[in-house]
Amino acid sequence: DAGVIQSPRHEVTEMGQEVTLRCKPISGHDYLFWYRQTMMRGLELLIYFNNNVPIDDSGMPEDRFSAKMPNASFSTLKIQPSEPRDSAVYFCASSPRQGSTYNSPLHFGNGTRLTVT
Amino acid sequence: AQSVTQLGSHVSVSEGALVLLRCNYSSSVPPYLFWYVQYPNQGLQLLLKYTSAATLVKGINGFEAEFKKSETSFHLTKPSAHMSDAAEYFCAVRVSGAGSYQLTFGKGTKLSVIP
């Protein structure tokens, strides 16, 4: 089990540029989550998918953010155009469906540290 | 809405001393509760979870947590701190039937262990 794989680990870009973050969930997991972590706001859920379908995107900050999951093994989070306030660590997590879905833990990737200058 | 509050953004203990990290939840229905640990430049790792089977839950690395409904608490403890326990710890809650499967995290408590 390779775990959740995120790329790149670090991304530095200039304001106004497009940024794409990538995630490969653990094989067989039905749920995929995107979180953002900042010192000020902690861990915030941006969006999550079930079987590749977006279920709750109420945490997406604004229209500059979009997420897709074209298949069970790949998801992207795109920011266009990027702004300095988007600087944060972005985590992808996946979760299996084990009996009662609500007690299934999330398995996190190592995150992408985004810096927008 | 579900939420968790972690008391103390930073806790320092001496090596060998008791570790106590506090978490209180807010939920109108029985919650599912989790503790995660985050080491520098890494993602979050599951320490333990409460799923109503037992109020005292044992996790990895010698940690345990006790669910107390009357106090709406789920505090994390370890009898004897080790240098390797220095990390940030997050309490999280999920409520069944809330219409969303999201896991809501507390702000985190950074644990320092003094040699």
CSV table of C-alpha atoms in Angstrom, one decimal:
chain,number,residue,atom,x,y,z
A,1,ASP,CA,0.0,0.0,0.0
A,2,ALA,CA,1.7,3.1,-1.2
A,3,GLY,CA,-0.5,5.5,0.6
A,4,VAL,CA,-2.0,8.7,-0.8
A,5,ILE,CA,0.4,10.4,-3.2
A,6,GLN,CA,0.4,14.1,-3.8
A,7,SER,CA,2.4,16.1,-6.3
A,8,PRO,CA,4.3,18.4,-6.3
A,9,ARG,CA,5.5,18.5,-2.7
A,10,HIS,CA,6.4,22.2,-3.1
A,11,GLU,CA,5.1,24.8,-5.6
A,12,VAL,CA,6.2,28.4,-5.9
A,13,THR,CA,4.4,30.5,-8.4
A,14,GLU,CA,3.7,34.2,-9.1
A,15,MET,CA,0.3,35.8,-8.5
A,16,GLY,CA,-2.0,35.4,-11.5
A,17,GLN,CA,-0.6,32.0,-12.6
A,18,GLU,CA,-2.5,28.8,-12.8
A,19,VAL,CA,-1.6,26.1,-10.2
A,20,THR,CA,-2.6,22.5,-10.5
A,21,LEU,CA,-2.2,20.1,-7.5
A,22,ARG,CA,-2.5,16.4,-8.0
A,23,CYS,CA,-3.5,13.5,-5.9
A,24,LYS,CA,-3.6,9.7,-6.2
A,25,PRO,CA,-5.8,8.1,-3.5
A,26,ILE,CA,-5.3,4.7,-2.0
A,27,SER,CA,-6.6,2.0,-4.4
A,28,GLY,CA,-10.1,0.9,-3.4
A,29,HIS,CA,-11.0,3.9,-1.4
A,30,ASP,CA,-14.3,5.4,-2.3
A,31,TYR,CA,-13.9,8.9,-0.8
A,32,LEU,CA,-11.5,11.6,-1.6
A,33,PHE,CA,-11.0,14.9,0.3
A,34,TRP,CA,-9.1,18.1,-0.3
A,35,TYR,CA,-8.1,20.1,2.8
A,36,ARG,CA,-6.2,23.3,3.1
A,37,GLN,CA,-4.1,24.1,6.2
A,38,THR,CA,-3.0,27.5,7.3
A,39,MET,CA,-1.8,28.9,10.6
A,40,MET,CA,-4.7,31.3,10.9
A,41,ARG,CA,-7.6,29.0,9.9
A,42,GLY,CA,-6.2,25.5,10.6
A,43,LEU,CA,-7.5,22.6,8.5
A,44,GLU,CA,-10.4,23.5,6.3
A,45,LEU,CA,-12.3,21.0,4.1
A,46,LEU,CA,-12.5,22.3,0.5
A,47,ILE,CA,-14.4,19.6,-1.3
A,48,TYR,CA,-14.9,15.9,-1.2
A,49,PHE,CA,-15.9,13.2,-3.7
A,50,ASN,CA,-17.6,9.9,-3.4
A,51,ASN,CA,-17.0,7.4,-6.3
A,52,ASN,CA,-15.6,10.3,-8.3
A,53,VAL,CA,-18.6,12.5,-7.9
A,54,PRO,CA,-18.3,15.8,-6.0
A,55,ILE,CA,-20.6,15.6,-2.9
A,56,ASP,CA,-19.8,18.8,-0.9
A,57,ASP,CA,-17.9,21.7,-2.4
A,58,SER,CA,-19.2,24.3,0.1
A,59,GLY,CA,-15.7,24.9,1.4
A,60,MET,CA,-14.2,26.0,-2.0
A,61,PRO,CA,-13.3,29.6,-1.3
A,62,GLU,CA,-14.4,31.1,-4.6
A,63,ASP,CA,-14.7,30.4,-8.3
A,64,ARG,CA,-10.9,30.6,-8.8
A,65,PHE,CA,-10.8,27.1,-7.2
A,66,SER,CA,-11.9,24.0,-9.0
A,67,ALA,CA,-11.5,20.3,-8.4
A,68,LYS,CA,-12.0,17.3,-10.6
A,69,MET,CA,-11.8,13.5,-10.2
A,70,PRO,CA,-11.9,12.0,-13.7
A,71,ASN,CA,-11.3,8.5,-12.4
A,72,ALA,CA,-10.9,6.5,-9.2
A,73,SER,CA,-7.2,6.9,-9.1
A,74,PHE,CA,-6.7,10.6,-9.8
A,75,SER,CA,-7.9,14.0,-8.7
A,76,THR,CA,-6.7,17.6,-9.3
A,77,LEU,CA,-7.2,20.8,-7.5
A,78,LYS,CA,-6.8,23.9,-9.7
A,79,ILE,CA,-6.4,27.5,-8.7
A,80,GLN,CA,-6.7,30.1,-11.6
A,81,PRO,CA,-5.6,32.8,-11.1
A,82,SER,CA,-3.6,32.3,-8.0
A,83,GLU,CA,-3.3,34.9,-5.3
A,84,PRO,CA,-0.9,35.4,-2.3
A,85,ARG,CA,-3.6,34.5,0.1
A,86,ASP,CA,-3.9,31.1,-1.4
A,87,SER,CA,-0.5,30.2,0.1
A,88,ALA,CA,-1.0,27.2,2.3
A,89,VAL,CA,-0.4,23.5,2.6
A,90,TYR,CA,-3.0,21.5,0.6
A,91,PHE,CA,-3.7,18.0,1.7
A,92,CYS,CA,-5.5,15.2,-0.1
A,93,ALA,CA,-7.0,12.4,1.9
A,94,SER,CA,-8.9,9.2,1.0
A,95,SER,CA,-11.1,6.9,3.0
A,96,PRO,CA,-12.6,3.5,2.5
A,97,ARG,CA,-16.1,2.4,3.0
A,98,GLN,CA,-15.9,0.1,6.0
A,99,GLY,CA,-19.3,-0.9,7.3
A,100,SER,CA,-20.5,2.3,8.9
A,101,THR,CA,-19.0,4.9,6.7
A,102,TYR,CA,-18.9,7.4,9.5
A,103,ASN,CA,-16.2,5.7,11.5
A,104,SER,CA,-13.9,5.2,8.6
A,105,PRO,CA,-10.7,7.2,9.1
A,106,LEU,CA,-9.1,9.5,6.6
A,107,HIS,CA,-5.6,8.6,5.2
A,108,PHE,CA,-3.7,11.7,4.3
A,109,GLY,CA,-1.0,12.4,1.8
A,110,ASN,CA,2.1,14.5,2.7
A,111,GLY,CA,0.6,17.6,1.3
A,112,THR,CA,1.7,20.3,-1.3
A,113,ARG,CA,3.1,23.4,0.1
A,114,LEU,CA,2.0,26.3,-2.1
A,115,THR,CA,3.6,29.7,-2.1
A,116,VAL,CA,2.2,32.4,-4.2
A,117,THR,CA,4.4,35.5,-4.5
B,1,ALA,CA,-23.2,22.0,13.3
B,2,GLN,CA,-20.5,19.7,14.6
B,3,SER,CA,-17.3,21.2,16.0
B,4,VAL,CA,-14.4,20.5,18.3
B,5,THR,CA,-12.4,22.8,20.6
B,6,GLN,CA,-8.9,22.0,21.6
B,7,LEU,CA,-7.8,23.7,24.7
B,8,GLY,CA,-4.3,25.0,24.5
B,9,SER,CA,-2.6,25.6,21.2
B,10,HIS,CA,0.8,24.7,22.8
B,11,VAL,CA,1.5,22.2,25.6
B,12,SER,CA,5.0,21.5,27.0
B,13,VAL,CA,5.8,18.5,29.2
B,14,SER,CA,9.0,17.0,30.5
B,15,GLU,CA,10.2,13.6,29.2
B,16,GLY,CA,8.6,10.9,31.2
B,17,ALA,CA,5.7,13.1,32.4
B,18,LEU,CA,2.0,12.6,31.7
B,19,VAL,CA,0.7,14.0,28.5
B,20,LEU,CA,-2.9,15.4,28.5
B,21,LEU,CA,-4.3,17.1,25.4
B,22,ARG,CA,-7.8,18.3,25.7
B,23,CYS,CA,-10.7,18.1,23.2
B,24,ASN,CA,-14.3,19.0,23.7
B,25,TYR,CA,-16.9,18.4,21.0
B,26,SER,CA,-20.2,20.0,20.1
B,27,SER,CA,-22.8,17.7,18.6
B,28,SER,CA,-26.5,17.1,19.2
B,29,VAL,CA,-26.2,13.4,18.3
B,30,PRO,CA,-23.6,10.8,19.3
B,31,PRO,CA,-20.4,11.7,17.4
B,32,TYR,CA,-17.6,9.7,15.9
B,33,LEU,CA,-14.3,11.2,17.3
B,34,PHE,CA,-10.7,10.9,16.1
B,35,TRP,CA,-7.3,11.9,17.1
B,36,TYR,CA,-4.6,12.5,14.5
B,37,VAL,CA,-0.9,13.4,14.8
B,38,GLN,CA,1.1,15.5,12.4
B,39,TYR,CA,4.9,15.5,12.3
B,40,PRO,CA,6.7,18.4,10.6
B,41,ASN,CA,6.4,18.4,6.8
B,42,GLN,CA,4.1,15.3,6.9
B,43,GLY,CA,0.4,14.6,6.6
B,44,LEU,CA,-1.9,13.6,9.4
B,45,GLN,CA,-1.7,10.1,10.8
B,46,LEU,CA,-4.5,8.4,12.7
B,47,LEU,CA,-3.8,7.8,16.4
B,48,LEU,CA,-7.1,6.4,17.5
B,49,LYS,CA,-10.9,6.7,16.9
B,50,TYR,CA,-14.0,6.4,19.0
B,51,THR,CA,-17.0,4.6,17.5
B,52,SER,CA,-19.2,3.9,20.6
B,53,ALA,CA,-17.9,0.3,21.1
B,54,ALA,CA,-16.0,1.4,24.2
B,55,THR,CA,-15.5,4.7,26.0
B,56,LEU,CA,-11.8,4.1,26.6
B,57,VAL,CA,-9.9,3.8,23.3
B,58,LYS,CA,-6.3,2.7,22.9
B,59,GLY,CA,-4.3,3.9,20.0
B,60,ILE,CA,-0.8,3.7,18.6
B,61,ASN,CA,2.4,4.8,20.4
B,62,GLY,CA,0.9,4.3,23.8
B,63,PHE,CA,-1.8,7.0,23.5
B,64,GLU,CA,-5.4,6.5,24.7
B,65,ALA,CA,-8.5,8.7,24.9
B,66,GLU,CA,-11.6,8.5,27.0
B,67,PHE,CA,-15.1,9.5,25.7
B,68,LYS,CA,-17.1,11.3,28.4
B,69,LYS,CA,-20.6,12.1,27.2
B,70,SER,CA,-21.5,14.1,30.3
B,71,GLU,CA,-18.5,16.4,29.7
B,72,THR,CA,-18.6,16.3,25.9
B,73,SER,CA,-14.9,15.5,26.0
B,74,PHE,CA,-12.5,13.2,24.3
B,75,HIS,CA,-9.1,14.0,25.9
B,76,LEU,CA,-5.9,12.3,24.7
B,77,THR,CA,-3.4,11.0,27.3
B,78,LYS,CA,-0.2,9.1,27.5
B,79,PRO,CA,1.3,8.1,30.8
B,80,SER,CA,5.0,8.9,30.0
B,81,ALA,CA,6.1,11.3,27.3
B,82,HIS,CA,8.9,10.5,24.9
B,83,MET,CA,10.9,12.9,22.9
B,84,SER,CA,9.5,11.3,19.7
B,85,ASP,CA,6.0,12.4,20.8
B,86,ALA,CA,6.8,16.0,19.9
B,87,ALA,CA,4.3,16.9,17.2
B,88,GLU,CA,1.0,18.6,16.5
B,89,TYR,CA,-2.2,16.8,17.6
B,90,PHE,CA,-5.6,17.2,16.1
B,91,CYS,CA,-9.0,16.2,17.4
B,92,ALA,CA,-11.7,15.6,14.8
B,93,VAL,CA,-15.4,14.9,14.8
B,94,ARG,CA,-17.9,13.4,12.4
B,95,VAL,CA,-21.6,13.2,13.0
B,96,SER,CA,-23.8,10.6,11.3
B,97,GLY,CA,-26.9,11.8,9.6
B,98,ALA,CA,-25.6,15.4,9.4
B,99,GLY,CA,-26.0,15.3,5.6
B,100,SER,CA,-22.3,15.5,5.0
B,101,TYR,CA,-19.5,13.0,5.5
B,102,GLN,CA,-16.9,15.6,6.3
B,103,LEU,CA,-14.5,15.3,9.2
B,104,THR,CA,-14.2,18.6,11.1
B,105,PHE,CA,-10.9,19.3,12.8
B,106,GLY,CA,-9.9,21.3,15.8
B,107,LYS,CA,-7.2,24.0,15.6
B,108,GLY,CA,-4.5,21.6,16.9
B,109,THR,CA,-2.3,21.4,19.9
B,110,LYS,CA,1.5,21.5,19.5
B,111,LEU,CA,3.2,19.2,22.0
B,112,SER,CA,6.8,20.0,23.0
B,113,VAL,CA,8.7,17.4,25.1
B,114,ILE,CA,11.5,18.8,27.3
B,115,PRO,CA,14.5,16.5,27.9
